[in-house]
Amino acid sequence: MKRVLITGAAGFLGSHLCDRFLKEGCHVIGMDNLITGDLRNIEHLMPDARFEFHHHDVTKYVHVAGDLDYILHFASPASPIDYLKIPIQTLKVGSLGIHNCLGLAKAKQARILIASTSEIYGDPLVHPQTEDYWGNVNPVGPRGVYDEAKRFQEAMTMAYHTFHGVETRIARIFNTYGPRMRLNDGRVLPAFIGQALRGEDLTVFGDGSQTRSFCFVEDLVEGLYRLLMSDYAYPVNIGNPDEISIGEFAEEIIDLTGTDQKVIYKDLPVDDPKQRQPDITRARDLLGWEPRVHRSDGLKLTYEYFKSLPEEDLYRTEHKKFDDYIRN
Ligand code: UDP
């Protein structure tokens, strides 16, 4: 039985990866410090003898007993609001955290896949973004803590690959959505659906002409799985090229939820990328992968999930949890 370590296991993507690797017949060790993760995302896995949960901060030395075949490093705050609130933790998990994971991969002779991001392209001057584009990132802007940590993470991963011969995989993940996103993480989709469910107006930042391309989580997980199983060590974009402006996206959410609220406009955050669309030629050619779930279907499933949450989740803020964490 293959043994897999997944960091960030209680998060949105981490928990779906735990599901997938258990389904593949693996023994899964999920690790999370629960600063942005939520145990409810993996509580259905707790009775499974092939699943173990380690409450641990991956920026501290990581000890795992026994063999490991695969490591997936998915621990990190991943929304602009989160990394503005916990910038130092964001930098640490992308630097100290990956160093620990790579050291572990080397010691266990495990293959490691890291979660990189379209943010490494910054506010891109090339469109759509190919893996060969080096990006347009402001290192000292508010997004710098995430973007630069992820860029460092890629550099560190390549160094372990070339210098130590560790088997590494780099996934550049574009905007992804689906059940288990945190309702209050500030990302555009939970923000809009939360507003609709609370009967508030939908807040579009800027004039709404900036674009994003949203991938349903099931498609993403399939792409990640195929990348891990491939023999390709250079970065691969995993995302859905179906691009839409945020203004149009707000209208889609209004139609989906049937809310009678309207769109209101707020200031565009500093360094908010104007456009984003993955070029997935490499993933198509190497992995035979492309997304299958149409946005209208994925959004319906995601809306059903948000509606199924207890009402108090709609009004929960994460501030206290972050404050406690930072103090300790
Ligand atoms: N956005 C918005 N209203 C919100 C939250 C986000 O218009 O309430 C915009 C945001 O400015 C950005 C886009 O939606 O242009 C996607 O934001 P998100 O935080 O989901 O992720 P990003 O792709 O910027 O990392």
mmCIF file of N, CA, C and O and ligand atoms in Angstrom, residues 80 119 143 175 186-188 191-192 195 203-205 210 212 246 268-269 272 276, ligand 1:
data_model
loop_
_atom_site.group_PDB
_atom_site.id
_atom_site.type_symbol
_atom_site.label_atom_id
_atom_site.label_comp_id
_atom_site.label_asym_id
_atom_site.label_seq_id
_atom_site.Cartn_x
_atom_site.Cartn_y
_atom_site.Cartn_z
ATOM 1 N N PRO A 80 -6.093 36.246 -0.988
ATOM 2 C CA PRO A 80 -5.457 37.542 -0.724
ATOM 3 C C PRO A 80 -5.814 38.098 0.664
ATOM 4 O O PRO A 80 -4.955 38.654 1.339
ATOM 5 N N GLU A 119 -0.245 32.908 -9.240
ATOM 6 C CA GLU A 119 0.256 34.160 -8.658
ATOM 7 C C GLU A 119 1.732 34.374 -8.956
ATOM 8 O O GLU A 119 2.219 35.494 -8.855
ATOM 9 N N ARG A 143 0.639 41.450 -2.080
ATOM 10 C CA ARG A 143 0.621 40.052 -2.530
ATOM 11 C C ARG A 143 2.001 39.426 -2.541
ATOM 12 O O ARG A 143 2.145 38.218 -2.769
ATOM 13 N N ASN A 175 -7.128 29.743 -10.359
ATOM 14 C CA ASN A 175 -8.322 29.845 -9.487
ATOM 15 C C ASN A 175 -9.164 28.580 -9.542
ATOM 16 O O ASN A 175 -9.539 28.129 -10.630
ATOM 17 N N GLY A 186 -12.676 35.331 1.771
ATOM 18 C CA GLY A 186 -12.500 36.570 1.029
ATOM 19 C C GLY A 186 -12.386 36.366 -0.471
ATOM 20 O O GLY A 186 -12.383 37.322 -1.239
ATOM 21 N N ARG A 187 -12.281 35.119 -0.918
ATOM 22 C CA ARG A 187 -12.199 34.880 -2.361
ATOM 23 C C ARG A 187 -13.522 35.263 -3.010
ATOM 24 O O ARG A 187 -14.566 35.237 -2.383
ATOM 25 N N VAL A 188 -13.437 35.521 -4.288
ATOM 26 C CA VAL A 188 -14.581 36.123 -4.950
ATOM 27 C C VAL A 188 -15.818 35.209 -4.931
ATOM 28 O O VAL A 188 -16.937 35.682 -4.702
ATOM 29 N N ALA A 191 -17.275 34.892 -1.437
ATOM 30 C CA ALA A 191 -17.735 36.247 -1.081
ATOM 31 C C ALA A 191 -19.100 36.504 -1.719
ATOM 32 O O ALA A 191 -20.061 36.877 -1.031
ATOM 33 N N PHE A 192 -19.219 36.271 -3.033
ATOM 34 C CA PHE A 192 -20.482 36.553 -3.733
ATOM 35 C C PHE A 192 -21.611 35.652 -3.218
ATOM 36 O O PHE A 192 -22.729 36.118 -2.976
ATOM 37 N N GLN A 195 -22.660 36.673 0.245
ATOM 38 C CA GLN A 195 -23.453 37.907 0.196
ATOM 39 C C GLN A 195 -24.876 37.610 -0.256
ATOM 40 O O GLN A 195 -25.843 38.102 0.336
ATOM 41 N N THR A 203 -20.242 42.648 -3.859
ATOM 42 C CA THR A 203 -19.175 43.651 -3.967
ATOM 43 C C THR A 203 -18.217 43.305 -5.095
ATOM 44 O O THR A 203 -17.413 42.379 -4.980
ATOM 45 N N VAL A 204 -18.301 44.044 -6.187
ATOM 46 C CA VAL A 204 -17.319 43.878 -7.271
ATOM 47 C C VAL A 204 -16.215 44.905 -7.051
ATOM 48 O O VAL A 204 -16.490 46.088 -6.864
ATOM 49 N N PHE A 205 -14.968 44.451 -7.056
ATOM 50 C CA PHE A 205 -13.839 45.355 -6.858
ATOM 51 C C PHE A 205 -13.422 45.927 -8.210
ATOM 52 O O PHE A 205 -13.329 45.185 -9.199
ATOM 53 N N GLN A 210 -11.656 43.084 -14.735
ATOM 54 C CA GLN A 210 -10.549 42.116 -14.555
ATOM 55 C C GLN A 210 -11.093 40.703 -14.741
ATOM 56 O O GLN A 210 -12.258 40.449 -14.442
ATOM 57 N N ARG A 212 -10.751 36.286 -14.551
ATOM 58 C CA ARG A 212 -10.202 35.083 -13.926
ATOM 59 C C ARG A 212 -10.774 33.894 -14.693
ATOM 60 O O ARG A 212 -11.754 34.030 -15.436
ATOM 61 N N ILE A 246 -14.948 39.562 -13.852
ATOM 62 C CA ILE A 246 -15.554 39.466 -12.515
ATOM 63 C C ILE A 246 -16.961 40.088 -12.521
ATOM 64 O O ILE A 246 -17.866 39.619 -11.828
ATOM 65 N N LEU A 268 -10.489 48.675 -6.258
ATOM 66 C CA LEU A 268 -9.707 47.499 -6.654
ATOM 67 C C LEU A 268 -8.501 47.381 -5.719
ATOM 68 O O LEU A 268 -7.789 48.362 -5.500
ATOM 69 N N PRO A 269 -8.270 46.191 -5.122
ATOM 70 C CA PRO A 269 -7.093 46.031 -4.256
ATOM 71 C C PRO A 269 -5.788 46.309 -5.019
ATOM 72 O O PRO A 269 -5.725 46.129 -6.244
ATOM 73 N N ASP A 272 -3.943 43.938 -7.931
ATOM 74 C CA ASP A 272 -4.909 42.907 -8.354
ATOM 75 C C ASP A 272 -4.682 42.626 -9.849
ATOM 76 O O ASP A 272 -4.797 43.524 -10.684
ATOM 77 N N ARG A 276 -6.261 36.849 -16.184
ATOM 78 C CA ARG A 276 -5.610 35.571 -15.858
ATOM 79 C C ARG A 276 -6.302 34.437 -16.597
ATOM 80 O O ARG A 276 -7.513 34.258 -16.477
HETATM 81 N N1 UDP B 1 -13.189 40.298 -6.012
HETATM 82 C C1 UDP B 1 -14.330 41.063 -6.087
HETATM 83 N N2 UDP B 1 -15.183 41.075 -5.001
HETATM 84 C C2 UDP B 1 -14.957 40.362 -3.868
HETATM 85 C C3 UDP B 1 -13.783 39.562 -3.811
HETATM 86 C C4 UDP B 1 -12.926 39.557 -4.908
HETATM 87 O O1 UDP B 1 -14.603 41.728 -7.106
HETATM 88 O O2 UDP B 1 -15.775 40.445 -2.932
HETATM 89 C C5 UDP B 1 -12.275 40.281 -7.174
HETATM 90 C C6 UDP B 1 -10.809 40.509 -6.852
HETATM 91 O O3 UDP B 1 -10.506 41.887 -6.803
HETATM 92 C C7 UDP B 1 -10.128 39.807 -8.004
HETATM 93 C C8 UDP B 1 -11.081 38.653 -8.339
HETATM 94 O O4 UDP B 1 -12.333 38.980 -7.751
HETATM 95 O O5 UDP B 1 -10.039 40.649 -9.125
HETATM 96 C C9 UDP B 1 -10.627 37.302 -7.785
HETATM 97 O O6 UDP B 1 -10.313 37.479 -6.437
HETATM 98 P P1 UDP B 1 -9.906 36.304 -5.462
HETATM 99 O O7 UDP B 1 -9.651 36.927 -4.127
HETATM 100 O O8 UDP B 1 -10.921 35.230 -5.519
HETATM 101 O O9 UDP B 1 -8.559 35.670 -6.000
HETATM 102 P P2 UDP B 1 -7.306 36.176 -6.872
HETATM 103 O O10 UDP B 1 -7.537 35.563 -8.191
HETATM 104 O O11 UDP B 1 -7.271 37.679 -6.945
HETATM 105 O O12 UDP B 1 -6.158 35.612 -6.150
#
